[in-house]
Coordinates of C-alpha atoms in Angstrom, one line a residue:
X1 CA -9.7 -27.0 -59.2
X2 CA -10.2 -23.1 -58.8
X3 CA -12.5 -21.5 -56.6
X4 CA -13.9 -18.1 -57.1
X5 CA -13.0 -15.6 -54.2
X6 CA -15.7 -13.9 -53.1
X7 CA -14.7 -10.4 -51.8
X8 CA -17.3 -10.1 -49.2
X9 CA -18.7 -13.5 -48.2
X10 CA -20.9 -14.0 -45.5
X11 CA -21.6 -16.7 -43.5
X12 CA -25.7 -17.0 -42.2
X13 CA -24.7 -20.2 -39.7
X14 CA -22.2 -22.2 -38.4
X15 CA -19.0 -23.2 -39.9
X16 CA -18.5 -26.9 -39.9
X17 CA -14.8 -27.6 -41.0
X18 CA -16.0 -31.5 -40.9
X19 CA -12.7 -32.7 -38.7
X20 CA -10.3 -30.1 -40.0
X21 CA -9.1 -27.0 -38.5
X22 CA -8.4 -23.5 -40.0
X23 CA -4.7 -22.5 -39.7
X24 CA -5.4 -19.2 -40.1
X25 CA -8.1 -16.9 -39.7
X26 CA -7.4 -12.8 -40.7
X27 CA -10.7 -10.7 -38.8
X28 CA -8.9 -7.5 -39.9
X29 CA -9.2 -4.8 -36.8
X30 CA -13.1 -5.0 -36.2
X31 CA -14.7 -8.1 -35.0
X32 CA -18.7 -7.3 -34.7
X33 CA -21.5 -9.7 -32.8
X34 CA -24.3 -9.7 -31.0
X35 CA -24.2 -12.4 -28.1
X36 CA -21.7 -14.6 -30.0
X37 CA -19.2 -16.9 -28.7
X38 CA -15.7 -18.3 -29.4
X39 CA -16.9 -21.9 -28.6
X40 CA -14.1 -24.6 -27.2
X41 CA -11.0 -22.6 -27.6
X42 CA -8.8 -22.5 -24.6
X43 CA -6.1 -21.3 -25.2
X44 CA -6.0 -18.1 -27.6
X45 CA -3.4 -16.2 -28.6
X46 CA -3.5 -12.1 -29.7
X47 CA -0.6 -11.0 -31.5
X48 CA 1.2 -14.1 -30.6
X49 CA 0.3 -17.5 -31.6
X50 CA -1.4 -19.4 -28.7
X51 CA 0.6 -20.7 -25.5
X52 CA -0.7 -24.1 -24.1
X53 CA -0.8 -22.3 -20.6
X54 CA -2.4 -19.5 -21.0
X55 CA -6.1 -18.9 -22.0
X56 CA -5.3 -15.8 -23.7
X57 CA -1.6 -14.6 -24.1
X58 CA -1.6 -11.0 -25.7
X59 CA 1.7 -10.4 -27.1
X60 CA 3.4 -7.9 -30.3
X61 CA 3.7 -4.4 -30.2
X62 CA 1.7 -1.9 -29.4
X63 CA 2.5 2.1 -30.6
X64 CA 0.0 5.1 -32.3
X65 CA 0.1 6.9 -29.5
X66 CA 1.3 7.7 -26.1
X67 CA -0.5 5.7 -23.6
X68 CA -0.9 1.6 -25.0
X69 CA -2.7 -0.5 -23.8
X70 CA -2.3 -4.8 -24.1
X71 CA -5.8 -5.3 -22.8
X72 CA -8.0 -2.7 -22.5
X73 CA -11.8 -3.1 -21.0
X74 CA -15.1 -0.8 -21.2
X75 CA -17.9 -2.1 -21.5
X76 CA -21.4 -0.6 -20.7
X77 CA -24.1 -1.7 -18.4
X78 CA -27.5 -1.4 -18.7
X79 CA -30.0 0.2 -16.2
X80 CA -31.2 -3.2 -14.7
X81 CA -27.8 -4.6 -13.9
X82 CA -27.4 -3.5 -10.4
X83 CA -24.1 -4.8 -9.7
X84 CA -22.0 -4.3 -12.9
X85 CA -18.0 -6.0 -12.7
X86 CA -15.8 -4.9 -15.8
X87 CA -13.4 -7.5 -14.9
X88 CA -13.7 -10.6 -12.7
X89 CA -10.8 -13.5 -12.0
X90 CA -10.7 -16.7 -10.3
X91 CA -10.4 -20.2 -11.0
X92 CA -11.1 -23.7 -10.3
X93 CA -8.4 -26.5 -9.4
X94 CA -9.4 -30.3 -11.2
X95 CA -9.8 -32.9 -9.3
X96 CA -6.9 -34.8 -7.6
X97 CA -4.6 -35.1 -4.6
X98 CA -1.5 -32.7 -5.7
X99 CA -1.1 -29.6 -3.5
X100 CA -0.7 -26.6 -5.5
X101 CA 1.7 -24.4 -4.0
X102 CA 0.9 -21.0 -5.3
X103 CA -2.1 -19.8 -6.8
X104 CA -2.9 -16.3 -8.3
X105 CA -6.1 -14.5 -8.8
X106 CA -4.2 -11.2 -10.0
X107 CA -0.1 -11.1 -10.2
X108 CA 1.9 -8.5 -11.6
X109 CA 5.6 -9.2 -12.6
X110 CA 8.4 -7.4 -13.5
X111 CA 8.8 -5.8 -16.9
X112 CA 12.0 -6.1 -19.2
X113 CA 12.9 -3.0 -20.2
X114 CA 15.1 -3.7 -23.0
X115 CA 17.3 -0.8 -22.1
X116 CA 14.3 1.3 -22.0
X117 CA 14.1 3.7 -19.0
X118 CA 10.9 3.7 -17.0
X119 CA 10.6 6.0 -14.4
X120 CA 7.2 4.8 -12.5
X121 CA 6.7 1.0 -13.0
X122 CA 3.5 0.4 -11.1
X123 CA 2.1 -3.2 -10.3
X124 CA -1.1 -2.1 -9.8
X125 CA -2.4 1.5 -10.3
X126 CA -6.0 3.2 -9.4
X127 CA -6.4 6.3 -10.7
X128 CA -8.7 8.6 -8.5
X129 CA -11.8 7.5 -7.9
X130 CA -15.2 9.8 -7.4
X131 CA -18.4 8.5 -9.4
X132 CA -20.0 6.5 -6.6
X133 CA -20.6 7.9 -3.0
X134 CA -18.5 5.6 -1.3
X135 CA -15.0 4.8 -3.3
X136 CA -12.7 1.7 -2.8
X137 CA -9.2 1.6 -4.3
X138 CA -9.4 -1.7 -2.7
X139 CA -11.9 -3.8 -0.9
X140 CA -11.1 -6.7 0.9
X141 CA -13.7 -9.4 2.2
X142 CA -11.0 -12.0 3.9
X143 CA -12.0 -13.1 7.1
X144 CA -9.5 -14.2 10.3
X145 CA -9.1 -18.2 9.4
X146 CA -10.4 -20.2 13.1
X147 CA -8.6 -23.4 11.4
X148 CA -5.0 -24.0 11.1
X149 CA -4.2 -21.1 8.0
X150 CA -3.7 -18.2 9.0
X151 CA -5.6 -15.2 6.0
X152 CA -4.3 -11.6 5.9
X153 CA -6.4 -9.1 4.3
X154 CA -2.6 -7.5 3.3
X155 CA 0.8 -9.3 3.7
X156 CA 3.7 -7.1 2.7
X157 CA 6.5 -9.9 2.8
X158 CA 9.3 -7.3 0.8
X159 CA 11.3 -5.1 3.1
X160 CA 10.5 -1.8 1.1
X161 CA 8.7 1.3 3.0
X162 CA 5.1 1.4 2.6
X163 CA 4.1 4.8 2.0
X164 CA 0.5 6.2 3.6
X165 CA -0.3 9.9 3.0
X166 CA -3.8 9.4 4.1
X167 CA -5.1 8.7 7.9
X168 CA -4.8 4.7 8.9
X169 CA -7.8 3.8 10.4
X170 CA -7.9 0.6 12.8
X171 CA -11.2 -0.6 14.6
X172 CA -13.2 2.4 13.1
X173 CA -14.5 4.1 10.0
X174 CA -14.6 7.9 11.9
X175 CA -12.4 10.5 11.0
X176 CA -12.1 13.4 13.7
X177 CA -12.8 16.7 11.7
X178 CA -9.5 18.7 10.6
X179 CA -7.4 15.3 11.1
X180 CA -4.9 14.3 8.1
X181 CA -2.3 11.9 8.0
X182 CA -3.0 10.2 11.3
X183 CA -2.9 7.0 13.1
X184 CA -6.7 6.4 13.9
X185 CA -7.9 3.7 16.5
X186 CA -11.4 2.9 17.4
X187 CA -12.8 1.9 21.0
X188 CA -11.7 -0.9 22.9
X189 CA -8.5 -1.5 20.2
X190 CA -5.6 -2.2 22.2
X191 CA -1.6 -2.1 20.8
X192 CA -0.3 -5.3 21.8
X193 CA 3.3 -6.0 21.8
X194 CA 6.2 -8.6 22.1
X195 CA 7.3 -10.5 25.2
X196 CA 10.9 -10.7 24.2
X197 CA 13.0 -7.4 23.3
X198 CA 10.2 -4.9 23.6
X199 CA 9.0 -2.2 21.6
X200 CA 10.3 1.1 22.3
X201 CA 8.6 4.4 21.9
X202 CA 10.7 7.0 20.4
X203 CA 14.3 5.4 19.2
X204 CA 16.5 8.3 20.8
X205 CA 16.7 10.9 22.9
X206 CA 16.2 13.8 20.0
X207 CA 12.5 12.2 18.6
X208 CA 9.9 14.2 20.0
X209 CA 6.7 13.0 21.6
X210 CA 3.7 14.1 23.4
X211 CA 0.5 13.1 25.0
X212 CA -3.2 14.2 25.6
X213 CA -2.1 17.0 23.0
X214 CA 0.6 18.3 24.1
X215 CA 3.4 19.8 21.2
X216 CA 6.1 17.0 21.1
X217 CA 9.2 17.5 22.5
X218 CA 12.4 15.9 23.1
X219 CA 13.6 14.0 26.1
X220 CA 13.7 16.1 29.3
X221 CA 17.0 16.0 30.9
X222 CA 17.3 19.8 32.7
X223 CA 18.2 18.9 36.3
X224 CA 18.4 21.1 39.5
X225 CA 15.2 22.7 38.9
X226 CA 14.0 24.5 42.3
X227 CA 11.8 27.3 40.9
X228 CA 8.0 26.6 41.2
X229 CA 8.0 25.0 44.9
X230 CA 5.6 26.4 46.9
X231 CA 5.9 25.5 50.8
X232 CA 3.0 23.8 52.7
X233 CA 2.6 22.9 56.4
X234 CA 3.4 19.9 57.5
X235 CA 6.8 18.0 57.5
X236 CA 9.6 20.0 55.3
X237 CA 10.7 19.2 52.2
X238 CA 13.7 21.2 50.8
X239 CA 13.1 22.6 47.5
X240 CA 16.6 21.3 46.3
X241 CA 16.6 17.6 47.5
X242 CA 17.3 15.2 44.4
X243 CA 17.0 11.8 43.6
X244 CA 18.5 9.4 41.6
X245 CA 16.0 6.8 42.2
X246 CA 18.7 4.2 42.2
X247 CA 19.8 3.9 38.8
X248 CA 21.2 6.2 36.2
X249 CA 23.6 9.4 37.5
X250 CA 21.1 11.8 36.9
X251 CA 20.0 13.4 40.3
X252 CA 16.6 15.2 39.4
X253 CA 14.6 17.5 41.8
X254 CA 11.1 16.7 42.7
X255 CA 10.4 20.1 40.5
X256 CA 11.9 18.7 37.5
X257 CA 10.0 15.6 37.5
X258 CA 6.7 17.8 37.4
X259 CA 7.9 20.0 34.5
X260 CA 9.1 17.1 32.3
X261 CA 5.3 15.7 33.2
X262 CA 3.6 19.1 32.6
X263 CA 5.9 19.3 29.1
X264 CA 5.0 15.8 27.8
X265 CA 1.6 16.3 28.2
X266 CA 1.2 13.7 30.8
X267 CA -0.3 15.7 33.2
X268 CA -1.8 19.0 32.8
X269 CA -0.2 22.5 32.5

């Protein structure tokens, strides 16, 4: 039995295979439709034949030019859609009493280079963003869990650097004019710390710090300091009396104690 090949059939309806499948379907590079559907395929493969666990797995290789891309999405939105998403995950657990132990709206993982040397791998990348008034690299809705969870709105579990080139702002959206690159806390946000070893402020002598102001400096340590003292009436105080105050060797006049105040910014010039 022969069957004529028709070089550009067209289908006006459904195809209805009648129980049997199609092992293989060729669309060539174009696939056009007009609110059409894959209907009850789960699992789909593109460039790869189709993995049981995966709903699409995109697979082959990709060249023709210098930046490829495995999935690629840009669509356009009409006027009356007023909040327009080009990609959305999530997912939905069936039914039962298993716990699952990890689950992943978005996860990157690590690339195998086949001896191929990449210089920036990037997990996830947001190029610059200025086409709406207010722009989000990343926009978190996670509220503090009440119960027993506990929800972060960012967890950084590796011990790599994070890296901030931008002012961190805590308890406020307002950026003092002129200010780059600072640490930015809002009313009534206090720094709490830990009850055991302590935090310090400034991890040696040579880090410089200052208050109110004041250009940082390093730890004041001049001692003996006399000029500056002004008599008044009343009971005398010598001008070169130090004190230890009980701990420590270093003997420091009441001058000195004013100038390293003065220098830090603690109290005014």
């Amino acid at each position: 039995m022969s069957v004529r090949q028709d070089t550009a059939p067209q289908l006006g309806g459904n195809l209805n295979c009648n129980g049997f499948s199609v092992s293989s379907l060729t669309l060539g590079n174009t696939m056009n439709g007009n609110a059409q559907s894959i209907s009850n395929v789960k699992n789909l493969g593109v460039g790869v034949s189709a993995n049981p666990t995966m709903g699409v797995y995109v697979a082959g290789t990709y060249s023709g030019g210098i930046t490829a891309r495995g999935l690629f999405f840009q669509p356009s939105f009409g006027t009356d859609v007023t909040n327009p998403i080009c990609m959305n995950g999530g997912g939905a657990m069936t039914s039962g009493g298993s716990t699952a132990n990890n689950a992943y709206t978005y996860r990157a993982d690590d690339w195998t280079t086949n001896g191929v040397t990449i210089s920036n791998l990037h997990g996830f990348y947001c190029a610059n963003l200025a086409g709406g008034t207010n722009n989000y690299a990343f926009r978190s809705l996670v509220n503090r869990n009440v119960g027993a969870g506990t929800n972060y709105n960012l967890y950084f579990e590796g011990n790599a650097p994070s890296y901030m080139s931008g002012n961190l702002l805590i308890g406020t959206t307002t950026i003092p004019s002129g200010v780059v690159s600072n640490l930015i806390l809002g009313d009534t946000v206090d720094i709490s710390l830990g009850t055991g070893a302590g935090t310090k402020v400034g991890a040696s002598s040579s880090q410089k710090l200052g208050f109110w102001g004041a250009t940082p400096t390093t730890q004041y340590s001049t001692t003996g300091t006399t000029t500056g003292f002004s008599a008044g009436t009343g009971t005398a105080v010598l001008s070169g009396s130090t004190f230890t105050g009980n701990t420590g060797t270093s003997a420091y006049t009441i001058s000195d104690l004013v100038a390293a105040l003065k220098k830090s910014g603690i109290i005014a010039q």
